[in-house]
Tab-separated table of C-alpha atoms and ligand atoms in Angstrom:
chain	number	residue	atom	x	y	z
I	729	MET	CA	-27.565	-46.953	39.782
I	730	ASN	CA	-28.822	-47.521	35.359
I	731	SER	CA	-31.899	-46.175	34.597
I	732	ILE	CA	-34.442	-47.272	31.734
I	733	PRO	CA	-34.539	-44.540	28.713
I	734	ASP	CA	-38.044	-43.672	29.034
I	735	PRO	CA	-39.259	-44.568	25.429
I	736	GLU	CA	-41.466	-41.505	25.088
I	737	ARG	CA	-38.638	-38.768	26.314
I	738	GLU	CA	-36.683	-37.014	23.972
I	739	SER	CA	-32.809	-37.440	22.699
I	740	PHE	CA	-30.383	-34.846	21.193
I	741	SER	CA	-29.809	-37.068	17.878
I	742	SER	CA	-26.231	-37.007	17.274
I	743	LYS	CA	-23.000	-36.143	19.214
I	744	PHE	CA	-23.498	-32.326	17.387
I	745	GLY	CA	-26.287	-31.886	18.399
I	746	ILE	CA	-25.378	-32.070	21.885
I	747	LEU	CA	-22.358	-29.747	21.683
I	748	ALA	CA	-24.927	-27.352	19.553
I	749	ALA	CA	-27.822	-26.892	22.116
I	750	THR	CA	-25.120	-27.056	25.381
I	751	ALA	CA	-22.496	-24.837	23.255
I	752	GLY	CA	-25.880	-22.609	22.204
I	753	SER	CA	-27.208	-22.403	25.651
I	754	ALA	CA	-24.040	-22.076	26.983
I	755	ILE	CA	-22.748	-18.839	24.617
I	756	GLY	CA	-25.167	-16.107	24.231
I	757	LEU	CA	-25.651	-12.393	26.210
I	758	GLY	CA	-23.241	-13.858	29.106
I	759	ASN	CA	-20.664	-13.611	26.486
I	760	ILE	CA	-20.899	-10.404	24.679
I	761	TRP	CA	-23.060	-8.094	26.776
I	762	ARG	CA	-22.470	-8.962	30.185
I	763	PHE	CA	-19.358	-10.161	30.131
I	764	PRO	CA	-17.838	-7.130	28.907
I	765	TYR	CA	-20.044	-4.930	31.077
I	766	VAL	CA	-18.946	-6.151	34.312
I	767	ALA	CA	-15.420	-6.352	33.505
I	768	GLY	CA	-15.047	-2.884	32.628
I	769	GLU	CA	-17.144	-2.246	35.814
I	770	ASN	CA	-14.320	-4.455	37.600
I	771	GLY	CA	-11.187	-3.385	36.838
I	772	GLY	CA	-10.527	-5.468	33.366
I	773	GLY	CA	-7.409	-7.527	33.463
I	774	ALA	CA	-8.202	-8.008	37.385
I	775	PHE	CA	-11.214	-9.729	36.522
I	776	LEU	CA	-10.008	-11.316	33.756
I	777	PHE	CA	-7.645	-13.382	35.065
I	778	LEU	CA	-10.314	-14.291	38.142
I	779	TYR	CA	-12.767	-15.543	35.458
I	780	LEU	CA	-10.404	-17.836	33.664
I	781	GLY	CA	-9.314	-19.076	37.211
I	782	PHE	CA	-13.039	-19.632	37.826
I	783	VAL	CA	-13.879	-21.507	35.173
I	784	LEU	CA	-11.333	-23.860	34.946
I	785	ALA	CA	-10.981	-24.617	38.932
I	786	LEU	CA	-14.623	-24.453	39.925
I	787	GLY	CA	-16.831	-24.319	36.313
I	788	ILE	CA	-16.116	-27.460	34.653
I	789	PRO	CA	-15.929	-29.644	37.908
I	790	VAL	CA	-19.647	-27.739	38.192
I	791	MET	CA	-20.627	-28.541	34.698
I	792	LEU	CA	-19.234	-31.940	33.940
I	793	SER	CA	-21.691	-32.593	37.730
I	794	GLU	CA	-24.489	-31.802	36.360
I	795	MET	CA	-24.458	-33.480	33.129
I	796	LEU	CA	-23.659	-36.335	35.251
I	797	ILE	CA	-26.491	-36.727	37.242
I	798	GLY	CA	-28.966	-35.107	34.069
I	799	ARG	CA	-27.656	-38.645	32.110
I	800	ASN	CA	-27.802	-40.999	35.608
I	801	THR	CA	-31.230	-40.101	36.299
I	802	LEU	CA	-32.972	-38.300	32.946
I	803	LYS	CA	-35.108	-36.368	34.796
I	804	SER	CA	-35.878	-32.991	35.584
I	805	PRO	CA	-33.485	-30.951	38.043
I	806	VAL	CA	-36.216	-31.579	40.717
I	807	GLY	CA	-37.257	-34.812	39.418
I	808	ALA	CA	-33.461	-36.048	39.595
I	809	PHE	CA	-32.435	-35.242	43.279
I	810	VAL	CA	-35.487	-37.624	44.485
I	811	LYS	CA	-34.727	-39.872	41.940
I	812	LEU	CA	-31.406	-40.621	43.617
I	813	LYS	CA	-32.789	-41.014	46.942
I	814	LYS	CA	-30.060	-39.607	49.282
I	815	GLY	CA	-32.203	-37.165	51.563
I	816	ARG	CA	-34.995	-35.498	51.262
I	817	ALA	CA	-33.542	-31.732	51.569
I	818	TRP	CA	-31.897	-31.742	48.673
I	819	PRO	CA	-34.971	-31.842	45.939
I	820	LEU	CA	-34.829	-27.801	47.273
I	821	VAL	CA	-31.269	-27.242	45.767
I	822	GLY	CA	-33.395	-28.906	42.125
I	823	ILE	CA	-36.673	-26.231	43.298
I	824	MET	CA	-33.193	-23.279	43.689
I	825	GLY	CA	-32.378	-23.711	40.139
I	826	VAL	CA	-36.194	-23.553	38.474
I	827	SER	CA	-36.292	-20.894	40.568
I	828	GLY	CA	-33.356	-19.719	39.611
I	829	ALA	CA	-34.066	-20.402	35.506
I	830	PHE	CA	-37.075	-18.178	36.485
I	831	PHE	CA	-35.799	-14.989	37.549
I	832	ILE	CA	-32.903	-15.228	34.954
I	833	LEU	CA	-34.993	-15.530	31.584
I	834	ALA	CA	-37.463	-12.480	33.747
I	835	PHE	CA	-34.285	-10.033	33.328
I	836	TYR	CA	-32.467	-12.052	31.073
I	837	ALA	CA	-35.092	-11.857	28.212
I	838	ALA	CA	-35.885	-7.924	29.216
I	839	VAL	CA	-31.822	-7.944	27.239
I	840	ALA	CA	-32.698	-9.801	24.517
I	841	GLY	CA	-35.566	-7.690	23.702
I	842	TRP	CA	-32.866	-4.743	23.382
I	843	THR	CA	-30.659	-6.475	20.935
I	844	LEU	CA	-34.270	-6.861	19.063
I	845	GLU	CA	-34.609	-3.023	18.860
I	846	TYR	CA	-30.909	-3.095	18.117
I	847	LEU	CA	-31.207	-5.366	15.035
I	848	TYR	CA	-34.501	-2.675	14.240
I	849	GLN	CA	-32.851	0.289	14.561
I	850	SER	CA	-30.431	-1.898	11.794
I	851	VAL	CA	-32.167	-2.167	9.360
I	852	THR	CA	-33.597	0.677	9.282
I	853	ASN	CA	-29.643	2.750	9.548
I	854	GLY	CA	-30.722	4.765	12.931
I	855	PHE	CA	-27.267	4.202	14.288
I	856	SER	CA	-25.911	6.148	10.629
I	857	GLY	CA	-24.089	10.059	11.778
I	858	LYS	CA	-24.446	8.897	15.182
I	859	SER	CA	-21.053	9.645	17.770
I	860	PRO	CA	-21.145	7.940	20.520
I	861	ASP	CA	-22.529	10.280	23.141
I	862	GLU	CA	-25.312	10.308	20.872
I	863	LEU	CA	-26.185	6.706	20.428
I	864	GLY	CA	-25.744	6.308	24.846
I	865	ASP	CA	-28.758	9.105	24.549
I	866	MET	CA	-30.094	6.947	21.919
I	867	PHE	CA	-29.845	3.583	24.272
I	868	ASN	CA	-31.173	5.679	26.788
I	869	ALA	CA	-34.403	7.167	25.474
I	870	PHE	CA	-35.352	3.490	24.152
I	871	ARG	CA	-34.521	2.142	27.335
I	872	GLU	CA	-36.901	4.623	29.113
I	873	GLY	CA	-39.085	4.815	26.536
I	874	SER	CA	-42.842	3.091	28.065
I	875	TRP	CA	-43.693	0.556	25.254
I	876	ARG	CA	-40.985	-0.486	23.548
I	877	PRO	CA	-38.600	-1.951	26.036
I	878	ILE	CA	-41.942	-4.219	26.931
I	879	ILE	CA	-43.057	-5.129	23.681
I	880	TRP	CA	-39.436	-6.674	22.519
I	881	PHE	CA	-38.842	-8.336	25.786
I	882	LEU	CA	-42.989	-10.247	24.880
I	883	VAL	CA	-41.721	-10.991	21.284
I	884	PHE	CA	-38.670	-12.557	22.667
I	885	MET	CA	-40.814	-14.624	25.221
I	886	VAL	CA	-43.076	-16.228	22.588
I	887	MET	CA	-40.603	-16.368	20.369
I	888	THR	CA	-38.547	-18.599	23.051
I	889	SER	CA	-41.816	-21.084	23.956
I	890	ALA	CA	-42.908	-21.286	20.248
I	891	ILE	CA	-39.288	-23.469	20.375
I	892	VAL	CA	-39.442	-24.966	23.480
I	893	ILE	CA	-43.270	-25.984	22.401
I	894	SER	CA	-42.149	-27.670	19.529
I	895	GLY	CA	-39.850	-29.764	21.105
I	896	VAL	CA	-36.240	-30.791	21.934
I	897	LYS	CA	-34.688	-31.948	18.717
I	898	LYS	CA	-36.814	-29.846	16.199
I	899	GLY	CA	-36.325	-26.764	17.963
I	900	ILE	CA	-32.948	-26.276	19.558
I	901	GLU	CA	-30.581	-28.383	17.810
I	902	LYS	CA	-31.494	-27.257	14.344
I	903	TYR	CA	-31.321	-23.635	15.129
I	904	THR	CA	-28.039	-23.680	17.353
I	905	LYS	CA	-25.801	-25.887	14.072
I	906	ILE	CA	-25.081	-23.481	11.537
I	907	LEU	CA	-25.728	-19.678	12.901
I	908	MET	CA	-23.082	-19.699	16.040
I	909	PRO	CA	-20.043	-20.757	13.776
I	910	LEU	CA	-21.146	-17.213	11.580
I	911	LEU	CA	-21.400	-15.849	15.107
I	912	LEU	CA	-17.951	-16.676	15.477
I	913	ALA	CA	-17.047	-15.053	12.142
I	914	ILE	CA	-18.316	-11.395	12.369
I	915	LEU	CA	-17.506	-11.417	16.016
I	916	VAL	CA	-13.371	-11.798	14.278
I	917	ILE	CA	-14.069	-9.242	12.305
I	918	LEU	CA	-15.510	-6.728	14.640
I	919	SER	CA	-11.979	-7.373	16.525
I	920	ILE	CA	-10.239	-6.907	14.078
I	921	ARG	CA	-12.193	-3.546	12.436
I	922	SER	CA	-11.774	-2.501	16.355
I	923	LEU	CA	-8.391	-3.964	16.497
I	924	THR	CA	-7.445	-1.368	14.415
I	925	LEU	CA	-8.748	1.895	15.412
I	926	PRO	CA	-6.866	4.915	16.338
I	927	GLY	CA	-5.522	3.956	20.096
I	928	ALA	CA	-6.668	0.207	20.243
I	929	GLY	CA	-3.911	-0.564	22.346
I	930	GLU	CA	-5.454	0.714	25.219
I	931	GLY	CA	-7.970	-1.331	25.541
I	932	LEU	CA	-6.319	-4.448	25.120
I	933	ARG	CA	-4.045	-3.521	28.188
I	934	PHE	CA	-7.081	-2.740	29.416
I	935	LEU	CA	-8.421	-6.427	29.048
I	936	PHE	CA	-4.899	-8.292	29.675
I	937	GLU	CA	-2.571	-6.092	32.026
I	938	PRO	CA	-4.009	-7.548	35.283
I	939	ASP	CA	-4.442	-4.437	37.702
I	940	PHE	CA	-4.736	-6.577	40.632
I	941	SER	CA	-5.067	-3.577	43.177
I	942	LYS	CA	-8.947	-3.619	41.723
I	943	ILE	CA	-9.827	-7.149	43.388
I	944	THR	CA	-12.246	-6.621	45.813
I	945	ALA	CA	-14.640	-8.894	48.079
I	946	ASN	CA	-17.233	-8.475	45.703
I	947	THR	CA	-15.155	-8.261	42.234
I	948	ILE	CA	-13.990	-12.303	42.658
I	949	LEU	CA	-18.190	-12.876	43.760
I	950	GLN	CA	-18.536	-11.035	40.585
I	951	ALA	CA	-16.576	-13.160	38.814
I	952	LEU	CA	-17.265	-16.732	39.955
I	953	GLY	CA	-21.079	-15.360	38.956
I	954	GLN	CA	-19.726	-14.129	35.842
I	955	ALA	CA	-18.244	-17.806	34.560
I	956	PHE	CA	-21.282	-19.852	36.240
I	957	PHE	CA	-23.923	-17.473	34.808
I	958	SER	CA	-21.484	-17.735	31.451
I	959	LEU	CA	-21.431	-21.591	31.601
I	960	SER	CA	-25.058	-21.848	32.028
I	961	ILE	CA	-24.642	-23.672	35.390
I	962	GLY	CA	-25.642	-23.766	39.048
I	963	MET	CA	-29.113	-24.106	38.359
I	964	GLY	CA	-29.611	-27.244	36.400
I	965	THR	CA	-30.112	-25.822	32.920
I	966	LEU	CA	-27.431	-28.588	31.989
I	967	ILE	CA	-29.148	-31.108	34.004
I	968	THR	CA	-31.345	-30.783	31.927
I	969	TYR	CA	-29.542	-31.482	28.629
I	970	GLY	CA	-27.931	-33.679	30.313
I	971	SER	CA	-30.953	-36.097	30.327
I	972	TYR	CA	-31.395	-35.413	26.322
I	973	ILE	CA	-27.898	-37.070	25.861
I	974	THR	CA	-27.694	-40.321	24.841
I	975	LYS	CA	-25.355	-43.186	27.449
I	976	ASN	CA	-22.939	-43.645	24.136
I	977	ASN	CA	-22.153	-39.782	24.726
I	978	ASN	CA	-18.305	-38.702	26.339
I	979	LEU	CA	-19.766	-36.777	28.847
I	980	SER	CA	-16.525	-35.260	29.661
I	981	SER	CA	-15.015	-34.089	26.313
I	982	THR	CA	-18.851	-32.291	25.366
I	983	VAL	CA	-17.809	-30.827	28.954
I	984	ILE	CA	-14.417	-29.472	27.766
I	985	SER	CA	-15.840	-28.310	24.554
I	986	VAL	CA	-18.060	-26.528	25.244
I	987	SER	CA	-16.389	-24.815	27.999
I	988	LEU	CA	-13.468	-23.909	25.975
I	989	ALA	CA	-15.833	-22.060	23.101
I	990	ASP	CA	-17.737	-20.258	25.714
I	991	THR	CA	-14.325	-18.778	27.463
I	992	PHE	CA	-13.137	-17.715	23.645
I	993	ILE	CA	-15.726	-15.881	22.600
I	994	ALA	CA	-16.083	-13.910	26.080
I	995	ILE	CA	-12.436	-12.913	25.459
I	996	LEU	CA	-13.234	-12.180	21.729
I	997	ALA	CA	-15.727	-10.139	23.317
I	998	GLY	CA	-13.763	-8.132	25.102
I	999	VAL	CA	-10.675	-7.785	22.229
I	1000	ALA	CA	-13.757	-6.115	20.122
I	1001	ILE	CA	-15.431	-3.916	22.610
I	1002	PHE	CA	-12.786	-2.570	24.756
I	1003	PRO	CA	-10.443	-1.406	21.368
I	1004	ALA	CA	-13.369	0.460	20.697
I	1005	VAL	CA	-14.095	1.907	23.832
I	1006	PHE	CA	-10.985	3.309	24.083
I	1007	ALA	CA	-10.366	4.936	20.711
I	1008	PHE	CA	-13.666	6.535	21.204
I	1009	GLY	CA	-13.666	7.722	24.808
I	1010	ILE	CA	-16.475	5.091	25.869
I	1011	ASP	CA	-16.055	4.727	30.005
I	1012	PRO	CA	-15.311	1.144	30.581
I	1013	ALA	CA	-17.831	1.198	33.897
I	1014	ALA	CA	-20.361	2.508	32.169
I	1015	GLY	CA	-22.585	-0.113	33.313
I	1016	GLU	CA	-25.624	-2.506	30.855
I	1017	ASP	CA	-25.467	-0.396	28.318
I	1018	LEU	CA	-21.430	-0.564	27.599
I	1019	THR	CA	-21.996	-3.581	24.822
I	1020	PHE	CA	-24.913	-1.512	23.094
I	1021	ILE	CA	-23.489	1.850	22.870
I	1022	ALA	CA	-19.195	-0.055	21.879
I	1023	LEU	CA	-20.499	-2.277	19.029
I	1024	PRO	CA	-22.785	0.615	16.987
I	1025	SER	CA	-19.990	3.329	17.457
I	1026	ILE	CA	-17.773	-0.071	15.605
I	1027	PHE	CA	-20.216	0.107	12.604
I	1028	GLN	CA	-20.423	3.552	12.040
I	1029	GLN	CA	-16.422	3.438	11.426
I	1030	MET	CA	-16.658	0.384	9.251
I	1031	VAL	CA	-16.705	-0.464	5.337
I	1032	GLY	CA	-20.296	-1.907	5.402
I	1033	GLY	CA	-21.380	-1.179	8.470
I	1034	TYR	CA	-24.854	-1.886	7.445
I	1035	PHE	CA	-24.787	-4.991	6.298
I	1036	PHE	CA	-22.210	-5.854	9.508
I	1037	SER	CA	-24.406	-4.749	12.134
I	1038	THR	CA	-27.525	-5.937	10.303
I	1039	LEU	CA	-25.997	-9.578	10.474
I	1040	PHE	CA	-24.544	-8.865	14.217
I	1041	PHE	CA	-27.558	-8.559	15.701
I	1042	VAL	CA	-29.848	-11.173	13.896
I	1043	LEU	CA	-26.759	-13.260	15.724
I	1044	LEU	CA	-26.798	-12.289	19.074
I	1045	ALA	CA	-30.850	-12.118	19.074
I	1046	VAL	CA	-30.532	-16.287	18.174
I	1047	ALA	CA	-27.604	-16.832	20.628
I	1048	ALA	CA	-29.815	-15.332	22.962
I	1049	LEU	CA	-32.506	-17.648	22.070
I	1050	THR	CA	-30.651	-20.489	22.293
I	1051	SER	CA	-30.105	-19.659	25.567
I	1052	THR	CA	-33.102	-18.507	26.923
I	1053	ILE	CA	-34.774	-21.543	24.984
I	1054	SER	CA	-32.076	-23.954	27.766
I	1055	MET	CA	-33.487	-21.902	30.585
I	1056	LEU	CA	-37.128	-21.806	29.538
I	1057	GLU	CA	-36.398	-25.479	29.188
I	1058	VAL	CA	-35.586	-26.511	32.780
I	1059	VAL	CA	-39.556	-24.580	34.211
I	1060	VAL	CA	-40.596	-26.760	31.586
I	1061	THR	CA	-38.909	-30.153	32.209
I	1062	TYR	CA	-40.029	-28.992	35.509
I	1063	PHE	CA	-43.736	-28.452	35.009
I	1064	VAL	CA	-44.694	-31.589	32.724
I	1065	GLU	CA	-42.871	-34.024	35.243
I	1066	GLU	CA	-43.876	-32.867	38.477
I	1067	LEU	CA	-47.240	-31.278	37.640
I	1068	LYS	CA	-48.150	-33.920	35.004
I	1069	LEU	CA	-49.020	-31.055	32.322
I	1070	LYS	CA	-48.411	-31.336	28.964
I	1071	ARG	CA	-45.132	-30.183	27.076
I	1072	LYS	CA	-47.929	-27.643	25.169
I	1073	ARG	CA	-49.302	-26.148	28.372
I	1074	ALA	CA	-46.664	-26.487	30.817
I	1075	THR	CA	-44.683	-24.422	28.751
I	1076	ILE	CA	-47.559	-21.710	27.597
I	1077	LEU	CA	-47.852	-21.659	31.696
I	1078	ALA	CA	-44.188	-21.027	32.771
I	1079	SER	CA	-43.694	-18.081	29.616
I	1080	VAL	CA	-47.124	-16.377	31.531
I	1081	LEU	CA	-45.399	-16.686	34.879
I	1082	ILE	CA	-42.143	-15.481	33.719
I	1083	SER	CA	-43.088	-12.369	31.408
I	1084	THR	CA	-45.330	-11.279	34.513
I	1085	ILE	CA	-41.648	-10.513	36.248
I	1086	GLY	CA	-39.612	-9.738	32.945
I	1087	LEU	CA	-42.388	-6.900	32.167
I	1088	PHE	CA	-41.146	-5.792	35.826
I	1089	ALA	CA	-37.175	-5.641	34.055
I	1090	ALA	CA	-37.915	-5.224	31.025
I	1091	GLY	CA	-39.903	-2.278	32.505
I	1092	SER	CA	-36.916	-1.161	35.412
I	1093	TRP	CA	-35.765	2.358	33.514
I	1094	GLY	CA	-39.629	3.163	32.051
I	1095	TRP	CA	-42.743	2.364	33.876
I	1096	PHE	CA	-41.101	1.055	36.897
I	1097	GLU	CA	-38.237	2.739	37.736
I	1098	ASN	CA	-38.960	4.331	41.145
I	1099	MET	CA	-39.523	-0.153	42.044
I	1100	THR	CA	-35.941	0.465	43.879
I	1101	LEU	CA	-34.098	-2.418	46.788
I	1102	PHE	CA	-31.268	-1.365	48.090
I	1103	GLY	CA	-30.397	1.706	45.026
I	1104	LYS	CA	-31.549	-1.702	42.658
I	1105	ASN	CA	-34.053	-1.410	39.729
I	1106	VAL	CA	-35.803	-4.653	39.820
I	1107	PHE	CA	-33.705	-5.466	36.292
I	1108	GLY	CA	-30.795	-4.732	38.623
I	1109	LEU	CA	-32.233	-6.809	41.745
I	1110	LEU	CA	-32.878	-9.592	39.493
I	1111	ASN	CA	-29.512	-9.471	37.629
I	1112	PHE	CA	-27.340	-9.195	40.538
I	1113	THR	CA	-28.819	-11.169	43.328
I	1114	SER	CA	-29.759	-14.630	40.214
I	1115	VAL	CA	-26.204	-14.755	38.809
I	1116	ASN	CA	-23.987	-13.853	42.463
I	1117	LEU	CA	-26.184	-15.262	44.563
I	1118	LEU	CA	-28.501	-18.267	43.284
I	1119	LEU	CA	-25.607	-19.838	40.816
I	1120	PRO	CA	-22.389	-20.090	43.066
I	1121	LEU	CA	-24.877	-21.492	45.867
I	1122	GLY	CA	-26.611	-24.125	43.131
I	1123	GLY	CA	-23.236	-24.986	42.011
I	1124	PHE	CA	-21.857	-25.011	45.546
I	1125	PHE	CA	-24.428	-27.762	46.521
I	1126	ILE	CA	-24.439	-30.078	42.888
I	1127	VAL	CA	-20.335	-30.631	43.797
I	1128	ILE	CA	-20.932	-31.628	47.395
I	1129	PHE	CA	-23.771	-34.066	46.115
I	1130	VAL	CA	-21.717	-35.527	43.221
I	1131	GLY	CA	-18.849	-35.485	45.366
I	1132	TRP	CA	-20.603	-36.686	49.084
I	1133	PHE	CA	-23.533	-38.490	48.730
I	1134	MET	CA	-23.607	-39.730	44.576
I	1135	GLY	CA	-21.210	-41.938	45.340
I	1136	GLY	CA	-18.069	-43.131	43.390
I	1137	LYS	CA	-18.820	-46.031	41.203
I	1138	VAL	CA	-21.774	-44.361	39.663
I	1139	VAL	CA	-18.949	-41.126	38.565
I	1140	LYS	CA	-16.947	-43.274	37.501
I	1141	ASP	CA	-19.885	-45.275	35.650
I	1142	GLU	CA	-20.870	-42.249	34.115
I	1143	LEU	CA	-17.569	-40.848	33.483
I	1144	SER	CA	-16.152	-43.715	31.300
I	1145	ASN	CA	-19.792	-44.679	29.842
I	1146	GLU	CA	-19.703	-48.201	32.269
I	1147	GLY	CA	-16.352	-48.864	31.522
I	1148	SER	CA	-16.053	-48.252	27.593
I	1149	LEU	CA	-13.868	-45.064	28.392
I	1150	LYS	CA	-10.763	-45.012	30.275
I	1151	ALA	CA	-11.449	-42.137	31.959
I	1152	ARG	CA	-8.358	-42.068	34.030
I	1153	PHE	CA	-9.076	-38.410	35.809
I	1154	TRP	CA	-12.179	-39.807	37.484
I	1155	LEU	CA	-10.515	-39.678	41.219
I	1156	VAL	CA	-8.843	-36.187	40.187
I	1157	PHE	CA	-12.593	-34.621	39.222
I	1158	LEU	CA	-14.225	-36.403	42.857
I	1159	PHE	CA	-11.239	-34.619	44.517
I	1160	LEU	CA	-12.203	-31.944	42.963
I	1161	VAL	CA	-16.157	-31.530	43.511
I	1162	ARG	CA	-15.324	-32.656	47.192
I	1163	PHE	CA	-12.494	-30.776	48.719
I	1164	VAL	CA	-11.742	-27.659	46.310
I	1165	ALA	CA	-14.596	-27.032	44.415
I	1166	PRO	CA	-17.015	-27.071	47.809
I	1167	ILE	CA	-14.734	-24.717	49.717
I	1168	ALA	CA	-13.112	-22.323	47.146
I	1169	ILE	CA	-17.056	-21.335	46.029
I	1170	ALA	CA	-18.250	-21.414	49.675
I	1171	VAL	CA	-15.265	-19.021	50.655
I	1172	VAL	CA	-15.894	-17.054	47.909
I	1173	PHE	CA	-19.598	-16.758	48.465
I	1174	LEU	CA	-19.585	-16.008	51.846
I	1175	ASN	CA	-16.282	-12.946	51.212
I	1176	GLY	CA	-18.415	-11.967	48.614
I	1177	ILE	CA	-21.828	-11.631	50.553
I	1178	GLY	CA	-19.381	-9.698	53.258
I	1179	ILE	CA	-20.025	-12.775	56.144
I	1180	ILE	CA	-16.256	-13.890	56.680
I	1181	ASN	CA	-13.487	-11.085	55.452
I	1182	PHE	CA	-10.409	-11.421	53.757
F	1445	LIG	N1	-24.189	-18.748	29.083
F	1445	LIG	C1	-25.944	-18.178	28.762
F	1445	LIG	C2	-25.353	-16.888	27.820
F	1445	LIG	O1	-24.011	-16.211	28.543
F	1445	LIG	C3	-26.786	-17.695	30.353
F	1445	LIG	C4	-27.496	-18.316	30.588
F	1445	LIG	C5	-27.391	-19.040	32.606
F	1445	LIG	C6	-27.904	-19.913	30.699
F	1445	LIG	C7	-27.877	-19.777	32.698
F	1445	LIG	C8	-28.692	-20.741	31.188
F	1445	LIG	C9	-28.334	-21.274	31.921
F	1445	LIG	O2	-25.820	-15.906	27.221
């Protein structure tokens, strides 16, 4: 099916713009905050091994599937399924994605708020002279406080909405083009410092030597969730971004570049963090605070630490921002299309609703510390369930849709840009999305939640 482009609908202006925006969505706190701490909790090397396998075998096919649906329909995740008319149940997958975006943004922006606090601490020299233990206490004191985590969270939500209101081209593209390469450069510098700390080798061994005895059903599910989270897939973000991509763009090369860059940055973050973790005697399984203790500890030990930590937290906040923009964009596109709201109204409505949930996430160690379920606070619940349950489920339905419902010809046409590219791999892709990906995701998922048992 060929869509007639809607003249009102924006699209990305250049090939580089598409890459920057998609990579901007993928690269964020998922790589630098979440990957290291989840890997640390799940045994290091074995987790990395699973993670890499999932990115390659499942992440790339899901990512390509999303972009293909988006570009084919030029719609939001819900509108896309409606438009393709393959049954009334399919738009529910889009609704699930929009809800995923909702919940993920709610806790993600809380962490993004932490980066602003850490930027503030860098500028005011707040880490100076503190030992790793003291840095840990400092983080906890901040997180357990009442106002600060909430205010920073709200500041971040306002920044995100402001950019989303201004639209795709002016907003998203402009910010990602310059700053992502800088983030990469500073991570390299951090890794070098970390690797030259005494005792760094143990950290490298932890990250790269798989100890398969540490793998449990839950570890496998977490590796899958993390792979999807880091690539921004499973909830329609890339259906939305795909809908801004023009017909002459090569989708598969975009997908390959973005997933390589995303994976490289996650590993690089691991290389910066784990040697320091071992050198400073930090517990690798410390949890969500790992990055926020390890990195300031490194900055304490390097020439120009003040400068680098300030620059780093600016860039981390920007990396988070290019990801939060992409989450909010999912909800906003949906509101614009389905509720027929103007972009500005839709953005404000979405931000207010998300911020309401997010308040509880940001205050999970402070005001709302007593709100717990299954031993998890609001933040923990949103973090665990949306990443490990909603994203794999979303990814499952998306590949099933592309593999079994979209039609081989549409898939081939999209991958080859109506025959102008060779796209010889399209049958391999079809095989992956028909059989390999759905079966693998289903097995990991059911095994992870305990319905089947290997
Ligand atoms: N991939 C982003 C990150 O790694 C997070 C994200 C998840 C963004 C899902 C959009 C959708 O930080």
